[in-house]
mmCIF file with all atom_site columns, C-alpha atoms in Angstrom:
data_model
loop_
_atom_site.group_PDB
_atom_site.id
_atom_site.type_symbol
_atom_site.label_atom_id
_atom_site.label_alt_id
_atom_site.label_comp_id
_atom_site.label_asym_id
_atom_site.label_entity_id
_atom_site.label_seq_id
_atom_site.pdbx_PDB_ins_code
_atom_site.Cartn_x
_atom_site.Cartn_y
_atom_site.Cartn_z
_atom_site.occupancy
_atom_site.B_iso_or_equiv
_atom_site.pdbx_formal_charge
_atom_site.auth_seq_id
_atom_site.auth_comp_id
_atom_site.auth_asym_id
_atom_site.auth_atom_id
_atom_site.pdbx_PDB_model_num
ATOM 1   C CA . UNK A 1 1   ? -48.136 20.869 -77.549 1.00 0.00 ? 1   UNK A CA 1
ATOM 2   C CA . UNK A 1 2   ? -44.439 21.594 -78.120 1.00 0.00 ? 2   UNK A CA 1
ATOM 3   C CA . UNK A 1 3   ? -45.091 21.953 -81.849 1.00 0.00 ? 3   UNK A CA 1
ATOM 4   C CA . UNK A 1 4   ? -47.914 24.414 -81.151 1.00 0.00 ? 4   UNK A CA 1
ATOM 5   C CA . UNK A 1 5   ? -45.641 26.398 -78.842 1.00 0.00 ? 5   UNK A CA 1
ATOM 6   C CA . UNK A 1 6   ? -42.970 26.565 -81.558 1.00 0.00 ? 6   UNK A CA 1
ATOM 7   C CA . UNK A 1 7   ? -45.672 27.984 -83.831 1.00 0.00 ? 7   UNK A CA 1
ATOM 8   C CA . UNK A 1 8   ? -46.252 30.853 -81.410 1.00 0.00 ? 8   UNK A CA 1
ATOM 9   C CA . UNK A 1 9   ? -48.662 29.451 -78.812 1.00 0.00 ? 9   UNK A CA 1
ATOM 10  C CA . UNK A 1 10  ? -47.588 30.753 -75.424 1.00 0.00 ? 10  UNK A CA 1
ATOM 11  C CA . UNK A 1 11  ? -48.437 29.302 -72.026 1.00 0.00 ? 11  UNK A CA 1
ATOM 12  C CA . UNK A 1 12  ? -49.301 31.761 -69.296 1.00 0.00 ? 12  UNK A CA 1
ATOM 13  C CA . UNK A 1 13  ? -47.051 31.187 -66.275 1.00 0.00 ? 13  UNK A CA 1
ATOM 14  C CA . UNK A 1 14  ? -48.759 29.894 -63.168 1.00 0.00 ? 14  UNK A CA 1
ATOM 15  C CA . UNK A 1 15  ? -49.065 32.259 -60.254 1.00 0.00 ? 15  UNK A CA 1
ATOM 16  C CA . UNK A 1 16  ? -50.058 32.255 -56.613 1.00 0.00 ? 16  UNK A CA 1
ATOM 17  C CA . UNK A 1 17  ? -51.500 35.095 -54.635 1.00 0.00 ? 17  UNK A CA 1
ATOM 18  C CA . UNK A 1 18  ? -52.367 36.265 -51.152 1.00 0.00 ? 18  UNK A CA 1
ATOM 19  C CA . UNK A 1 19  ? -54.905 38.940 -50.237 1.00 0.00 ? 19  UNK A CA 1
ATOM 20  C CA . UNK A 1 20  ? -53.700 40.973 -47.297 1.00 0.00 ? 20  UNK A CA 1
ATOM 21  C CA . UNK A 1 21  ? -55.623 43.959 -45.955 1.00 0.00 ? 21  UNK A CA 1
ATOM 22  C CA . UNK A 1 22  ? -57.749 43.988 -49.111 1.00 0.00 ? 22  UNK A CA 1
ATOM 23  C CA . UNK A 1 23  ? -54.808 44.048 -51.533 1.00 0.00 ? 23  UNK A CA 1
ATOM 24  C CA . UNK A 1 24  ? -53.890 41.141 -53.807 1.00 0.00 ? 24  UNK A CA 1
ATOM 25  C CA . UNK A 1 25  ? -50.182 40.225 -53.882 1.00 0.00 ? 25  UNK A CA 1
ATOM 26  C CA . UNK A 1 26  ? -49.375 37.929 -56.817 1.00 0.00 ? 26  UNK A CA 1
ATOM 27  C CA . UNK A 1 27  ? -46.228 35.845 -57.263 1.00 0.00 ? 27  UNK A CA 1
ATOM 28  C CA . UNK A 1 28  ? -44.646 33.947 -60.151 1.00 0.00 ? 28  UNK A CA 1
ATOM 29  C CA . UNK A 1 29  ? -41.982 31.280 -59.731 1.00 0.00 ? 29  UNK A CA 1
ATOM 30  C CA . UNK A 1 30  ? -38.625 32.855 -58.723 1.00 0.00 ? 30  UNK A CA 1
ATOM 31  C CA . UNK A 1 31  ? -40.318 36.273 -58.692 1.00 0.00 ? 31  UNK A CA 1
ATOM 32  C CA . UNK A 1 32  ? -38.263 39.098 -57.176 1.00 0.00 ? 32  UNK A CA 1
ATOM 33  C CA . UNK A 1 33  ? -40.477 42.012 -58.172 1.00 0.00 ? 33  UNK A CA 1
ATOM 34  C CA . UNK A 1 34  ? -42.324 42.382 -54.855 1.00 0.00 ? 34  UNK A CA 1
ATOM 35  C CA . UNK A 1 35  ? -41.125 45.250 -52.620 1.00 0.00 ? 35  UNK A CA 1
ATOM 36  C CA . UNK A 1 36  ? -40.585 42.731 -49.787 1.00 0.00 ? 36  UNK A CA 1
ATOM 37  C CA . UNK A 1 37  ? -38.716 40.202 -51.932 1.00 0.00 ? 37  UNK A CA 1
ATOM 38  C CA . UNK A 1 38  ? -35.534 40.394 -49.853 1.00 0.00 ? 38  UNK A CA 1
ATOM 39  C CA . UNK A 1 39  ? -37.448 39.535 -46.664 1.00 0.00 ? 39  UNK A CA 1
ATOM 40  C CA . UNK A 1 40  ? -39.489 36.887 -48.531 1.00 0.00 ? 40  UNK A CA 1
ATOM 41  C CA . UNK A 1 41  ? -36.342 35.116 -49.737 1.00 0.00 ? 41  UNK A CA 1
ATOM 42  C CA . UNK A 1 42  ? -34.759 35.360 -46.284 1.00 0.00 ? 42  UNK A CA 1
ATOM 43  C CA . UNK A 1 43  ? -37.855 33.675 -44.826 1.00 0.00 ? 43  UNK A CA 1
ATOM 44  C CA . UNK A 1 44  ? -37.753 30.986 -47.535 1.00 0.00 ? 44  UNK A CA 1
ATOM 45  C CA . UNK A 1 45  ? -34.119 30.266 -46.733 1.00 0.00 ? 45  UNK A CA 1
ATOM 46  C CA . UNK A 1 46  ? -34.938 30.034 -43.022 1.00 0.00 ? 46  UNK A CA 1
ATOM 47  C CA . UNK A 1 47  ? -37.885 27.729 -43.741 1.00 0.00 ? 47  UNK A CA 1
ATOM 48  C CA . UNK A 1 48  ? -35.784 25.532 -46.058 1.00 0.00 ? 48  UNK A CA 1
ATOM 49  C CA . UNK A 1 49  ? -33.181 25.066 -43.314 1.00 0.00 ? 49  UNK A CA 1
ATOM 50  C CA . UNK A 1 50  ? -35.824 24.294 -40.692 1.00 0.00 ? 50  UNK A CA 1
ATOM 51  C CA . UNK A 1 51  ? -37.586 21.791 -42.949 1.00 0.00 ? 51  UNK A CA 1
ATOM 52  C CA . UNK A 1 52  ? -34.272 20.071 -43.709 1.00 0.00 ? 52  UNK A CA 1
ATOM 53  C CA . UNK A 1 53  ? -33.589 19.811 -39.951 1.00 0.00 ? 53  UNK A CA 1
ATOM 54  C CA . UNK A 1 54  ? -36.895 17.947 -39.624 1.00 0.00 ? 54  UNK A CA 1
ATOM 55  C CA . UNK A 1 55  ? -35.974 15.586 -42.463 1.00 0.00 ? 55  UNK A CA 1
ATOM 56  C CA . UNK A 1 56  ? -38.031 17.076 -45.300 1.00 0.00 ? 56  UNK A CA 1
ATOM 57  C CA . UNK A 1 57  ? -36.833 16.138 -48.785 1.00 0.00 ? 57  UNK A CA 1
ATOM 58  C CA . UNK A 1 58  ? -38.562 17.819 -51.772 1.00 0.00 ? 58  UNK A CA 1
ATOM 59  C CA . UNK A 1 59  ? -40.346 15.435 -54.158 1.00 0.00 ? 59  UNK A CA 1
ATOM 60  C CA . UNK A 1 60  ? -38.552 16.160 -57.421 1.00 0.00 ? 60  UNK A CA 1
ATOM 61  C CA . UNK A 1 61  ? -41.055 14.307 -59.604 1.00 0.00 ? 61  UNK A CA 1
ATOM 62  C CA . UNK A 1 62  ? -43.034 17.567 -59.732 1.00 0.00 ? 62  UNK A CA 1
ATOM 63  C CA . UNK A 1 63  ? -40.119 19.464 -61.299 1.00 0.00 ? 63  UNK A CA 1
ATOM 64  C CA . UNK A 1 64  ? -40.874 18.600 -64.899 1.00 0.00 ? 64  UNK A CA 1
ATOM 65  C CA . UNK A 1 65  ? -37.844 20.298 -66.423 1.00 0.00 ? 65  UNK A CA 1
ATOM 66  C CA . UNK A 1 66  ? -34.927 18.458 -67.986 1.00 0.00 ? 66  UNK A CA 1
ATOM 67  C CA . UNK A 1 67  ? -32.276 19.656 -65.518 1.00 0.00 ? 67  UNK A CA 1
ATOM 68  C CA . UNK A 1 68  ? -30.034 18.135 -62.841 1.00 0.00 ? 68  UNK A CA 1
ATOM 69  C CA . UNK A 1 69  ? -31.608 17.080 -59.529 1.00 0.00 ? 69  UNK A CA 1
ATOM 70  C CA . UNK A 1 70  ? -29.885 19.896 -57.629 1.00 0.00 ? 70  UNK A CA 1
ATOM 71  C CA . UNK A 1 71  ? -31.380 22.465 -60.027 1.00 0.00 ? 71  UNK A CA 1
ATOM 72  C CA . UNK A 1 72  ? -34.819 20.853 -59.635 1.00 0.00 ? 72  UNK A CA 1
ATOM 73  C CA . UNK A 1 73  ? -34.593 21.320 -55.855 1.00 0.00 ? 73  UNK A CA 1
ATOM 74  C CA . UNK A 1 74  ? -33.747 25.005 -56.337 1.00 0.00 ? 74  UNK A CA 1
ATOM 75  C CA . UNK A 1 75  ? -36.656 25.438 -58.773 1.00 0.00 ? 75  UNK A CA 1
ATOM 76  C CA . UNK A 1 76  ? -39.067 23.850 -56.309 1.00 0.00 ? 76  UNK A CA 1
ATOM 77  C CA . UNK A 1 77  ? -37.733 26.060 -53.502 1.00 0.00 ? 77  UNK A CA 1
ATOM 78  C CA . UNK A 1 78  ? -38.803 29.267 -55.246 1.00 0.00 ? 78  UNK A CA 1
ATOM 79  C CA . UNK A 1 79  ? -42.156 28.119 -56.606 1.00 0.00 ? 79  UNK A CA 1
ATOM 80  C CA . UNK A 1 80  ? -44.919 30.726 -56.554 1.00 0.00 ? 80  UNK A CA 1
ATOM 81  C CA . UNK A 1 81  ? -46.815 28.974 -53.747 1.00 0.00 ? 81  UNK A CA 1
ATOM 82  C CA . UNK A 1 82  ? -43.778 29.106 -51.478 1.00 0.00 ? 82  UNK A CA 1
ATOM 83  C CA . UNK A 1 83  ? -43.225 32.779 -52.254 1.00 0.00 ? 83  UNK A CA 1
ATOM 84  C CA . UNK A 1 84  ? -46.858 33.537 -51.395 1.00 0.00 ? 84  UNK A CA 1
ATOM 85  C CA . UNK A 1 85  ? -46.603 31.632 -48.110 1.00 0.00 ? 85  UNK A CA 1
ATOM 86  C CA . UNK A 1 86  ? -43.337 33.345 -47.168 1.00 0.00 ? 86  UNK A CA 1
ATOM 87  C CA . UNK A 1 87  ? -44.916 36.714 -47.973 1.00 0.00 ? 87  UNK A CA 1
ATOM 88  C CA . UNK A 1 88  ? -47.811 35.890 -45.673 1.00 0.00 ? 88  UNK A CA 1
ATOM 89  C CA . UNK A 1 89  ? -45.399 34.954 -42.897 1.00 0.00 ? 89  UNK A CA 1
ATOM 90  C CA . UNK A 1 90  ? -43.310 38.126 -43.147 1.00 0.00 ? 90  UNK A CA 1
ATOM 91  C CA . UNK A 1 91  ? -46.376 40.338 -43.525 1.00 0.00 ? 91  UNK A CA 1
ATOM 92  C CA . UNK A 1 92  ? -48.397 39.274 -40.512 1.00 0.00 ? 92  UNK A CA 1
ATOM 93  C CA . UNK A 1 93  ? -48.375 41.047 -37.169 1.00 0.00 ? 93  UNK A CA 1
ATOM 94  C CA . UNK A 1 94  ? -46.994 38.023 -35.279 1.00 0.00 ? 94  UNK A CA 1
ATOM 95  C CA . UNK A 1 95  ? -43.282 38.023 -34.361 1.00 0.00 ? 95  UNK A CA 1
ATOM 96  C CA . UNK A 1 96  ? -41.394 37.791 -37.694 1.00 0.00 ? 96  UNK A CA 1
ATOM 97  C CA . UNK A 1 97  ? -37.872 37.155 -36.419 1.00 0.00 ? 97  UNK A CA 1
ATOM 98  C CA . UNK A 1 98  ? -35.816 34.206 -37.632 1.00 0.00 ? 98  UNK A CA 1
ATOM 99  C CA . UNK A 1 99  ? -35.726 32.895 -34.079 1.00 0.00 ? 99  UNK A CA 1
ATOM 100 C CA . UNK A 1 100 ? -39.390 31.876 -34.230 1.00 0.00 ? 100 UNK A CA 1
ATOM 101 C CA . UNK A 1 101 ? -39.726 28.416 -32.755 1.00 0.00 ? 101 UNK A CA 1
ATOM 102 C CA . UNK A 1 102 ? -43.498 28.089 -32.882 1.00 0.00 ? 102 UNK A CA 1
ATOM 103 C CA . UNK A 1 103 ? -43.751 28.557 -36.659 1.00 0.00 ? 103 UNK A CA 1
ATOM 104 C CA . UNK A 1 104 ? -43.286 24.881 -37.495 1.00 0.00 ? 104 UNK A CA 1
#
């Protein structure tokens, strides 16, 4: 596959999406193009801290890049699925403050 890619074959990046009020919002890994990206990344940071408090450790075997473990954790933190989930959380009517205790 790597040989084919060097010959010009390109892989489409994976994406995740959420439909909200009839509109599709699509995200790529580490995407910052969405108008709410600042709020999305704030929510991701809040979620990461909360998950760490509860003892969550990301499974780095799914980060298939040849980089250091710390970089793998960062890559997993901004995966398209997480961005889509964070978007859904900041875009719903429910209380969206960082003080939410019932979210997790």
